[in-house]
Each structure stands twice: as C-alpha cells, then as structure tokens.
CSV table of C-alpha atoms and ligand atoms in Angstrom, one decimal:
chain,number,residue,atom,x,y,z
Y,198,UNK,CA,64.3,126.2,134.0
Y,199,UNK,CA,62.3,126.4,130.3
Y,200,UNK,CA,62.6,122.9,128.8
Y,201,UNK,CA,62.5,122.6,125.3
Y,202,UNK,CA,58.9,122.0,124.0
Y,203,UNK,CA,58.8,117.9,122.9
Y,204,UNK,CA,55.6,115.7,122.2
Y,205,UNK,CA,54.5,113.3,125.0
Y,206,UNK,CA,55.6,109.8,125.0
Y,207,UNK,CA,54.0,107.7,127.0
Y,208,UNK,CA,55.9,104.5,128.3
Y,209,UNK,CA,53.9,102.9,130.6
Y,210,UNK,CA,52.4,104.9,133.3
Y,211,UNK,CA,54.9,107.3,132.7
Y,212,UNK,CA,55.4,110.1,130.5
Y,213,UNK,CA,58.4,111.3,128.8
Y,214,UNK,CA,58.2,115.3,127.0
Y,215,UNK,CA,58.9,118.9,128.1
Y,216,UNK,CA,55.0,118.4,130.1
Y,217,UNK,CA,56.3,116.4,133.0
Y,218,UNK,CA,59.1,116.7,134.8
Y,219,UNK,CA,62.7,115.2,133.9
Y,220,UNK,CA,62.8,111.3,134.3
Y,221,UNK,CA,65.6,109.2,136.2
Y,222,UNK,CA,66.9,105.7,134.6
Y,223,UNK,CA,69.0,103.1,135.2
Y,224,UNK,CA,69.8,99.6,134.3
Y,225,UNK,CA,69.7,96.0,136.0
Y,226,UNK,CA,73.2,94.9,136.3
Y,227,UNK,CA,72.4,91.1,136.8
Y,228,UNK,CA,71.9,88.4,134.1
Y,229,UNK,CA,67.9,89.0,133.4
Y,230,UNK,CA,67.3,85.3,134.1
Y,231,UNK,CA,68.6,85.5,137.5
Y,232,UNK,CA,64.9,86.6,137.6
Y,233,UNK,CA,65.0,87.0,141.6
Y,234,UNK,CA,68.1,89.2,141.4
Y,235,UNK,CA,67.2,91.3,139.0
Y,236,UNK,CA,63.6,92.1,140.4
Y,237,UNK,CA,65.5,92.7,143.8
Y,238,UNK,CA,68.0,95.2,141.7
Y,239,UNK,CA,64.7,97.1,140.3
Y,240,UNK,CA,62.9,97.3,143.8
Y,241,UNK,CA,66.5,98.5,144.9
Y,242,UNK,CA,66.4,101.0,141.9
Y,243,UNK,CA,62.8,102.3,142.7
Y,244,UNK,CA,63.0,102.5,146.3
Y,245,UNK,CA,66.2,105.0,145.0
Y,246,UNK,CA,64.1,107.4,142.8
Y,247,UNK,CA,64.3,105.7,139.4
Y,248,UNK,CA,61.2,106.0,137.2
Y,249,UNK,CA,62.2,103.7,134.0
Y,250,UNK,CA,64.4,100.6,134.3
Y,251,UNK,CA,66.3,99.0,131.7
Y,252,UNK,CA,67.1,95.6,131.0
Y,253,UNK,CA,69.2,93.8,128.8
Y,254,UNK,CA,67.5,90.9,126.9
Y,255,UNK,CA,70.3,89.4,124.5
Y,256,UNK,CA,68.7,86.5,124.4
Y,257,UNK,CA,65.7,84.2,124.1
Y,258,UNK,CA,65.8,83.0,127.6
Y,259,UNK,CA,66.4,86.7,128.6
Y,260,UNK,CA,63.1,87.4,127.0
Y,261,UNK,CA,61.6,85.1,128.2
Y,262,UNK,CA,62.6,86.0,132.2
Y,263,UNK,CA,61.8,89.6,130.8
Y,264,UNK,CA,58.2,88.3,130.4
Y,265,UNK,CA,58.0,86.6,134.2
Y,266,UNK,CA,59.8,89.9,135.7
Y,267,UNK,CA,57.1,92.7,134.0
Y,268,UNK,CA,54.3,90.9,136.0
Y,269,UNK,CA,56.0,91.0,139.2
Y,270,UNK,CA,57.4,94.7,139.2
Y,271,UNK,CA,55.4,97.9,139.2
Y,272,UNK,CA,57.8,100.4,137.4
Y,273,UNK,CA,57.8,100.5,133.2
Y,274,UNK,CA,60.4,98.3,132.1
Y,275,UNK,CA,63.0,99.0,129.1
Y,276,UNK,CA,64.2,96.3,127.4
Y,277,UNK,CA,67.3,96.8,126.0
Y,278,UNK,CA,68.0,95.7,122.1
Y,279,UNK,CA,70.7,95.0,120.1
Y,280,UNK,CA,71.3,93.3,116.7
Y,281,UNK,CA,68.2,91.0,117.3
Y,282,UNK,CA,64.9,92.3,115.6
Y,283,UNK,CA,63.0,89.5,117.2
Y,284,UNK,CA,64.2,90.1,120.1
Y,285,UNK,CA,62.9,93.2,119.5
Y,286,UNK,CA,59.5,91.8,118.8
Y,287,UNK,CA,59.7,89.3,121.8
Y,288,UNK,CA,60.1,92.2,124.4
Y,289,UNK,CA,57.3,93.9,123.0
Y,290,UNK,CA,55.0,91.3,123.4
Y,291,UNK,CA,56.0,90.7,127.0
Y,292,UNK,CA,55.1,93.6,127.9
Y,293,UNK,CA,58.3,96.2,127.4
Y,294,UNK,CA,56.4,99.8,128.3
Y,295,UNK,CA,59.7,100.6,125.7
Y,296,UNK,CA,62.4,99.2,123.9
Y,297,UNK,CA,65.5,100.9,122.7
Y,298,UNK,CA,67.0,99.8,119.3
Y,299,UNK,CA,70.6,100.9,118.2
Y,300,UNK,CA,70.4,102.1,114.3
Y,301,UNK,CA,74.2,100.8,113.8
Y,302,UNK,CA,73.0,97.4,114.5
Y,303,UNK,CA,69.4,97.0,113.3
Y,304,UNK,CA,69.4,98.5,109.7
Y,305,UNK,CA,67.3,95.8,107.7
Y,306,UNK,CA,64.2,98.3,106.8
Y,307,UNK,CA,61.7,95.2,106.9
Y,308,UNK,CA,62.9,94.5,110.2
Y,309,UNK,CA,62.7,98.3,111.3
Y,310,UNK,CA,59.1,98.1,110.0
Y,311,UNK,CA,58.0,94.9,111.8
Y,312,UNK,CA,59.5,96.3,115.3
Y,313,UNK,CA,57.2,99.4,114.4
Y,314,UNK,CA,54.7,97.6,113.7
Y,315,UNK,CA,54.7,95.4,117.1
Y,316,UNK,CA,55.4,98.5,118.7
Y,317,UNK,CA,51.8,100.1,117.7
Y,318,UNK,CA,49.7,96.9,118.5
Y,319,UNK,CA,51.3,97.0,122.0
Y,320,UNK,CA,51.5,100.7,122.9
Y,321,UNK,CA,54.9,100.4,123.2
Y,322,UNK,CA,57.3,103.2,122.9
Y,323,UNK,CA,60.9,103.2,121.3
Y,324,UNK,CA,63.7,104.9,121.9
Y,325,UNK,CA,66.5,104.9,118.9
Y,326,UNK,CA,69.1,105.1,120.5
Y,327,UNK,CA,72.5,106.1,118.3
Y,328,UNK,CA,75.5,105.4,119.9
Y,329,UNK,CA,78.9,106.8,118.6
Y,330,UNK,CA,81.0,104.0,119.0
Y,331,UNK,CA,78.7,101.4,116.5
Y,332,UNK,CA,78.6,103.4,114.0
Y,333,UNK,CA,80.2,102.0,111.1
Y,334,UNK,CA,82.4,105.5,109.4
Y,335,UNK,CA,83.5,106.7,113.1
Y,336,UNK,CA,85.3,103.6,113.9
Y,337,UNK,CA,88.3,105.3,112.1
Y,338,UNK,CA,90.1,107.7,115.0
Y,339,UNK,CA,90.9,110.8,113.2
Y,340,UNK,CA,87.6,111.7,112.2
Y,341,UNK,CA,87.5,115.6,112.7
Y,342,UNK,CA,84.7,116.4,115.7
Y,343,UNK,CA,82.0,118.2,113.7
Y,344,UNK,CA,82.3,115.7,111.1
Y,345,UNK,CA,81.6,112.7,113.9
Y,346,UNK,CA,78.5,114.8,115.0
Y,347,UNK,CA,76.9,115.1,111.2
Y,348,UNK,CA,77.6,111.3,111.0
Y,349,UNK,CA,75.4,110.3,114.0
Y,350,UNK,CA,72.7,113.2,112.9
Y,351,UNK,CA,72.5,112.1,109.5
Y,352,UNK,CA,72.7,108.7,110.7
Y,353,UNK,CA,68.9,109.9,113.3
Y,354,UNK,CA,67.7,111.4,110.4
Y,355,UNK,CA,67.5,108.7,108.5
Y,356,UNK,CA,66.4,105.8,111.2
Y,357,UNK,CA,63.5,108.4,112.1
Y,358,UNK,CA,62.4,109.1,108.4
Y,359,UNK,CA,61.3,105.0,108.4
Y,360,UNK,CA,59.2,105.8,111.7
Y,361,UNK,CA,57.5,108.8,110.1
Y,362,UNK,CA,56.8,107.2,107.0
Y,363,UNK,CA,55.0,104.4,109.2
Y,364,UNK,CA,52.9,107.1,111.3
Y,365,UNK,CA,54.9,106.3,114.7
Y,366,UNK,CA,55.3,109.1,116.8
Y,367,UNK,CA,55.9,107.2,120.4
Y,368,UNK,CA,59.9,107.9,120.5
Y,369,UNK,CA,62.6,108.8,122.0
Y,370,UNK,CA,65.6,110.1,120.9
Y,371,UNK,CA,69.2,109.6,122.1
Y,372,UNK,CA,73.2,110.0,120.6
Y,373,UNK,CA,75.4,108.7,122.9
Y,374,UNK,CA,79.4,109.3,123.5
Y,375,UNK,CA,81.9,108.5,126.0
Y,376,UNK,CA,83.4,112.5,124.9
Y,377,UNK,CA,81.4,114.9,126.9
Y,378,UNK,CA,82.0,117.7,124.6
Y,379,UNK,CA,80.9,115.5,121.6
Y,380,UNK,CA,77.6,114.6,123.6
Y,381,UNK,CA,77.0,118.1,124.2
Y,382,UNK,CA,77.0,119.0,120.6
Y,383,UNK,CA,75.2,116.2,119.2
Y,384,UNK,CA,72.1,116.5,121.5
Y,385,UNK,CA,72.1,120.1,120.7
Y,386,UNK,CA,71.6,119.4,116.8
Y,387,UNK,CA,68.9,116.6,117.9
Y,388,UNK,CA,67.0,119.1,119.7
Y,389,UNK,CA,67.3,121.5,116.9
Y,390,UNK,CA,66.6,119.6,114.3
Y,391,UNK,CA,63.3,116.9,116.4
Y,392,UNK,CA,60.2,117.5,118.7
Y,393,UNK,CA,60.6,114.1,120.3
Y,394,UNK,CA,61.5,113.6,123.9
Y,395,UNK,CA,65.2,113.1,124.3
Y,396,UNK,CA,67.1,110.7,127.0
Y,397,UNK,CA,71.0,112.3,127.6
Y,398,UNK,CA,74.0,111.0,129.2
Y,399,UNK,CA,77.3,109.9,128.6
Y,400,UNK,CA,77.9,106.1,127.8
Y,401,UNK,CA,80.7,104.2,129.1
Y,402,UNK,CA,81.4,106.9,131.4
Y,403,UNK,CA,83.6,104.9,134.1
Y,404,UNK,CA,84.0,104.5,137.8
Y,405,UNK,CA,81.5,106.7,139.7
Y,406,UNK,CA,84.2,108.3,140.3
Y,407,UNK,CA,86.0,109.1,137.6
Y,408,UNK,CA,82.1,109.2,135.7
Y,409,UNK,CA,80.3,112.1,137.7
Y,410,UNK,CA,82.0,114.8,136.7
Y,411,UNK,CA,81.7,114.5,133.0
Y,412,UNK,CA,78.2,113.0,133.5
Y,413,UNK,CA,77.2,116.3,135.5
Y,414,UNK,CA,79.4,118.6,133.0
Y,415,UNK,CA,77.4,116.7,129.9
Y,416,UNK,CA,73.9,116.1,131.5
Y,417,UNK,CA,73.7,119.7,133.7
Y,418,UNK,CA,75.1,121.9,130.3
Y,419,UNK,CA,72.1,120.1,128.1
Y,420,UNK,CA,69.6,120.3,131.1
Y,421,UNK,CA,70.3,124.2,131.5
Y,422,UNK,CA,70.1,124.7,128.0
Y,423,UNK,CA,66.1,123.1,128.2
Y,424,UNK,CA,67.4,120.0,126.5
Y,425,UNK,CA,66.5,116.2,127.8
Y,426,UNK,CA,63.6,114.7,128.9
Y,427,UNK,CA,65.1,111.6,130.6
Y,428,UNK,CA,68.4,110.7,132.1
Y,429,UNK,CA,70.4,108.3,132.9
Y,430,UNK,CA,73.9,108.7,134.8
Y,431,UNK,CA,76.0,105.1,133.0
Y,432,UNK,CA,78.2,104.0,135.9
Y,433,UNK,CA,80.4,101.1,136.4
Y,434,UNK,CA,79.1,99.6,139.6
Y,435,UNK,CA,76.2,99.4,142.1
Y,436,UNK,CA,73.1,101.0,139.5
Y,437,UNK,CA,71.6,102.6,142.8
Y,438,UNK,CA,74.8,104.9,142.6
Y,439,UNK,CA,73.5,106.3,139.3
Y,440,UNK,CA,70.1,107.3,140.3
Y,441,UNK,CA,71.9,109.0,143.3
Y,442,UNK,CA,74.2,111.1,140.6
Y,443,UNK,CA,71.3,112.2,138.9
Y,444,UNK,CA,68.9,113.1,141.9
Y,445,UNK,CA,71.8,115.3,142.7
Y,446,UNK,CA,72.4,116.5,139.2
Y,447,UNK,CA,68.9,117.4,139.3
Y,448,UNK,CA,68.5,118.8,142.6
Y,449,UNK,CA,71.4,121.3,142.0
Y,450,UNK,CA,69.7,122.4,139.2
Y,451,UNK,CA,66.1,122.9,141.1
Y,452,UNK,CA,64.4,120.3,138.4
Y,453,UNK,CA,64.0,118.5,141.4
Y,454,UNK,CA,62.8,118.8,145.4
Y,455,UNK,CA,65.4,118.2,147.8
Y,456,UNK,CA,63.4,115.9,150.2
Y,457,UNK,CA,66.1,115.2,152.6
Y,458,UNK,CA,69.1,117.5,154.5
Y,459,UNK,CA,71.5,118.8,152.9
Y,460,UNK,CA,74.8,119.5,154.4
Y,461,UNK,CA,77.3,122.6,153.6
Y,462,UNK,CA,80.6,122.3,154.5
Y,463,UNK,CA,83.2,125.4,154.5
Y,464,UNK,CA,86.8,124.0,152.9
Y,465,UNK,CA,88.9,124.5,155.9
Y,466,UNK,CA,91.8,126.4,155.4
Y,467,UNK,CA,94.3,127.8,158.2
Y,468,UNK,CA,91.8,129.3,160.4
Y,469,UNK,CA,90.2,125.9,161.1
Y,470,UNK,CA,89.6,125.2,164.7
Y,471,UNK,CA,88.3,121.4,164.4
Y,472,UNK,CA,88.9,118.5,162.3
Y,473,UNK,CA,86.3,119.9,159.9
Y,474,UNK,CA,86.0,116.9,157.5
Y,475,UNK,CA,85.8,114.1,160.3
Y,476,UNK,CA,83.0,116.2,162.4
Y,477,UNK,CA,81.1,116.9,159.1
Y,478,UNK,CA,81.0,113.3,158.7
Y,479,UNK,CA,79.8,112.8,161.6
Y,480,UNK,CA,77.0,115.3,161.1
Y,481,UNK,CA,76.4,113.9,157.7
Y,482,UNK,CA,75.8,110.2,159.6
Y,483,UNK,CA,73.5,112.1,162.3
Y,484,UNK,CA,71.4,113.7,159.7
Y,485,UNK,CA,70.8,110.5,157.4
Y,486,UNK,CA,67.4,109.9,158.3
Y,487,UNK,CA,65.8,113.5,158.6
Y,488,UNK,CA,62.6,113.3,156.3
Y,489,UNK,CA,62.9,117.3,156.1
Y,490,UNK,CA,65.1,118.9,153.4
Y,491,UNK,CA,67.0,120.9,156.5
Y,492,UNK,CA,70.1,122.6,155.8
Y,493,UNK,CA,73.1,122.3,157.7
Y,494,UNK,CA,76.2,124.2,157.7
Y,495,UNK,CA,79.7,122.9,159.2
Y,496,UNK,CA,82.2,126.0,159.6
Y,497,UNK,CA,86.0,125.5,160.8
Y,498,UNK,CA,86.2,128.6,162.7
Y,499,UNK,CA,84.3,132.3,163.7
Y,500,UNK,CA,85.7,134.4,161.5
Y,501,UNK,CA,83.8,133.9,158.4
Y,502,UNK,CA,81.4,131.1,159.5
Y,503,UNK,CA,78.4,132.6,161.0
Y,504,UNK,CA,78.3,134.8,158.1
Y,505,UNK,CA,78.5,131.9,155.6
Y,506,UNK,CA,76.3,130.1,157.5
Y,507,UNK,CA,73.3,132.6,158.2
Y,508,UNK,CA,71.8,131.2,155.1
Y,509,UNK,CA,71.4,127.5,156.7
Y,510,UNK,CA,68.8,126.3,159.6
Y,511,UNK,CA,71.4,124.8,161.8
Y,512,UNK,CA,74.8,126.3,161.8
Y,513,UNK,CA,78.1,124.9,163.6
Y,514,UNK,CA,81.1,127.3,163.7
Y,515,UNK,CA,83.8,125.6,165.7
Y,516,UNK,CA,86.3,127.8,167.8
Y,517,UNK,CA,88.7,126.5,170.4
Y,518,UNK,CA,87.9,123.8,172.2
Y,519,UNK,CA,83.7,124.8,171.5
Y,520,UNK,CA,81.2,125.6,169.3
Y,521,UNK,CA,78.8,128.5,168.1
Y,522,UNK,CA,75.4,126.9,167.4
Y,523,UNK,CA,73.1,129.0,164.9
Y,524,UNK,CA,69.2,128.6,164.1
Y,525,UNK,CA,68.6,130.5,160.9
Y,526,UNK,CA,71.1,133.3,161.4
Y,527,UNK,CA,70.0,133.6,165.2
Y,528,UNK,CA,72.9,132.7,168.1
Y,529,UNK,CA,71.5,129.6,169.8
Y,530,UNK,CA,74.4,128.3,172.1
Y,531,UNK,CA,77.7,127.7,173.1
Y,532,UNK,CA,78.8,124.1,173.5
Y,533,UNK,CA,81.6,122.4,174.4
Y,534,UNK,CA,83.3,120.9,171.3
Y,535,UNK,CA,82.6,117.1,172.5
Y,536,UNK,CA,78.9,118.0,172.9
Y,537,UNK,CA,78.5,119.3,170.1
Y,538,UNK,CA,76.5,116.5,168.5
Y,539,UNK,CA,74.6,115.8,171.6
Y,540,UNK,CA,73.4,119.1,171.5
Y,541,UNK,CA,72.9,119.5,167.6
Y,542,UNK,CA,70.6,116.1,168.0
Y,543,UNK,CA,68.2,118.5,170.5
Y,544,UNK,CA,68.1,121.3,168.1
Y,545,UNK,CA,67.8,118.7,165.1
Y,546,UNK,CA,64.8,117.2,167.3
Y,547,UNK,CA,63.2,119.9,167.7
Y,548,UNK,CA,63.0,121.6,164.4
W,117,LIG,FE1,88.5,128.9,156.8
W,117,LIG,FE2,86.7,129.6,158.7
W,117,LIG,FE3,86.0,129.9,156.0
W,117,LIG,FE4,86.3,127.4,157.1
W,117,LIG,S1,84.8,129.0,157.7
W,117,LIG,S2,87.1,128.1,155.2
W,117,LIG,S3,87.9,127.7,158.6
W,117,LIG,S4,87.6,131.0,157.2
C-alpha cells in the first residue's frame, strides 16, 4: 500500500514516517504511581505487539513514577500532557522518548516555546495532538461539519507555525474525534496540508465492542488512502484489546505479517450439517498456539465448502454425521464427525 511520504521522527528507538512500517499504541490504564501495575500493563502491552506506550502524568507524583518506570521498561514511553506546561517539562526530563500536548489546553506561547525548548535538549519528540472535543468554538452543537474540520485545521496550523518558527521538526501530528466521518476528513486536510508523521484513530470510541467497527471504518479508510504513520485503537477496557484491534486492522490490510493461524469460517446457512459456530470454536482453541500463519477453513456442508475452502491449508467440510478433510485443495480424509479434531491435531502436527 503507498504511504504518504512524511519526515522521520524518531522517538526513542523507534521511528515514526512513511520509511518504517505503521506503528501500534496504546495506553496504561492504571494510576502511573501504581508504578508496579503499570510497568506490568506495559510488559502486558509489549509482549501484545505495541511499539509506543502512553502514560498519563497529571501530576507531580505521576511524573515523578514516570521517571522510576522509563528505567525499568524497554519500550519508548509517551507521556501524556494536558493543561500543565511543567508537566510538560518534567516528562521530558525523565526521560519521555515523546510527549503529546493538546493545543486547546496549552496555548500560552512562552509556555509552548519552553516545552520546545526542553524537547530539543532531550531529543524528545512531540506529538500535538488536537482533539475535537477541547476546542473552545466546537463546544456549540450545531456547528455545520466542514466548518468543525477548518476549526481544528486552522487551529494545527497555527500550534505548528510556533514549532517552525523555533526550528523543531521532531512531530507528530494528530485531530482527534469520536465522529468517524469527521476524523476521516480532518486527517485527510492534515496530510494535505503537513509532511509530518501522523498518529490516527478515533477517541472515546467506546466498548470494544461497540468501538471496532468505527475504529476499523476510520483507521482502515485513512490507512488505504497512504495516510497515518501510527495508530492507536482507544478502547474502554483491557489496553491489550486495542493492540489486538489494530494488529488485525493491519493484518487485513497486508501492512502487517500474519504470524499466527488464521481461521475462515463459512456463515452457515440451511445446508449446514454441524453446529458450525461451536466446532469453529473449538478449532479456533486447538489452533491458539500454532507459531505458523496456517490457514484454516470451517465449512457447514459439501456443497460449496471444498470449493470455498481450496484456498486454505486445512479444510473441514462437515457432512452428515463426518467430515471431508482438505490439505491445500487436495482430499485428505474422511472422519467421523467426533474425530474430527483428533484427526485435524495429526494433520495440524504435521504441517
Ligand atoms: Fe451454507 Fe455450506 Fe456455504 Fe456453509 S459452506 S454457508 S453450510 S453452503
């Protein structure tokens, strides 16, 4: 997929631009100065596939855990800003690989320049990050969609013109609703109108599962277009759930290997001569720990299955009371229906 061309940012040991591949983040979910907790939610988060984290630091304490929890973890750490420029300036010095400001609540230029400023000495990248709902003149409801996307532009424009004017080229960009269709459009204009990297997603997207779809609608649309460098899936809940959404966000649109099995499952409809969902599942539980990006394919009956399935390297078409076992389009075997996970384990095995 051709990725709109950005600069490099570099935030920490990784690198954020249309050069390297897309990068997945998340967000500790704990009070930062429940230090243990929240290193065990970014080992959690890492082990998961996430390559930034984020952390909220509202306050000094929070810095000052931020500062503990940077030695003891190996992946860049975000911190996470708002309304504090010292806080700002704290994080940095503890060794935040980036920070990201909010324009609608830092908007002192003195203050913007001294984050800057901190920023440089340290290396530290910075994402501005504008988010719909702070904005001052959106807070009124019926402001007319194109209108609410010139606001937060505008409102970009001129955060980034104080970064220029200071020689800082180490950020990020992001503009942030909970509308998918609004989210769509401003990151568009941002990528039309900026070279720097830019982090997508929804924010306050919901329950993971009322959140994926409109974070894959949002995030996949942008991605396919070439736009966003980073991403991160906001969802209420575990944050190990959000890198999963985005691996898979990513996966479907080959920006990234699928390192595990993958199971295809038909719909069922009248034809079906199992309990196709429950013996997927079962399949599904079988399959968790293959290290081989295998697919599988679960068919309700013989019409249309081995046809479906000759794409997959396993297939199961169920038929009455048994099953048709494929390898790769090839017949294998006929099993009875309760063997057929005894059997699929040998083939599984084998392969
Ligand atoms: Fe229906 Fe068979 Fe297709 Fe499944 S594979 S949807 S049971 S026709």
């Amino acid at each position: 997929m051709k990725r709109r061309k950005t600069i490099n940012v570099k935030v920490g040991s990784v690198v954020i631009g249309s050069n390297s591949p897309v990068v997945i983040q998340s967000m500790t979910k704990v009070h930062t100065t429940d230090i243990a907790r929240c290193i065990k939610q970014i080992n959690q988060l890492v082990e998961s596939g996430c390559q930034l984290v984020r952390i909220a630091v509202p306050t000094s304490a929070d810095t000052a855990a931020f500062a503990k929890i940077v030695q003891k973890v190996k992946v860049p750490l975000i911190a996470d800003i708002h309304f504090s420029p010292q806080r700002a300036i704290e994080a940095i010095e503890a060794g935040a690989a980036k920070i990201r400001i909010n324009p609608g609540n830092i908007k002192n230029r003195s203050d913007i320049l001294r984050i800057i400023d901190a920023a440089k000495l340290n290396r530290t990248a910075i994402r501005v990050g504008v988010n719909e709902a702070s904005i001052r003149d959106l807070k009124k409801k019926d402001i007319p969609q194109t209108k609410r996307v010139a606001l937060m532009l505008s409102e970009m424009k001129k955060y980034i013109r104080i970064f220029e004017g200071r020689r800082f080229n180490q950020i990020v960009l992001s503009a942030k609703s909970s509308d998918t269709v609004r989210t769509i459009e401003i990151n568009r204009l941002l990528a039309e109108t900026f070279d720097y990297p830019i982090h997508i997603g929804l924010t306050h997207a919901g329950l993971p599962q009322d959140a994926q779809i409109p974070s894959a609608v949002a995030i996949g649309t942008l991605l396919a277009e070439g736009i966003g460098d980073t991403i991160r899936v906001s969802v209420a809940g575990e944050p190990v759930k959000e890198v999963e959404i985005a691996k898979q966000i990513l996966i479907s649109l080959k920006m990234l290997e699928n390192k595990g099995p993958e199971i295809i499952v038909c719909p069922t409809c009248g034809r079906a001569e199992v309990n196709v969902v429950k013996l997927a599942e079962k399949i599904k539980k079988l399959m968790k720990d293959v290290p081989k990006p295998l697919n599988i394919a679960v068919m309700g009956c013989i019409v249309n299955g081995p046809g479906e399935a000759k794409d997959a390297d396993l297939a199961v078409c169920a038929a009455k009371g048994k099953a048709f076992l494929y390898l790769r389009g090839q017949k294998l075997a006929v099993v009875k229906e309760s063997e057929i996970l005894t059997e699929l384990k040998k083939y599984l095995n084998k392969l």
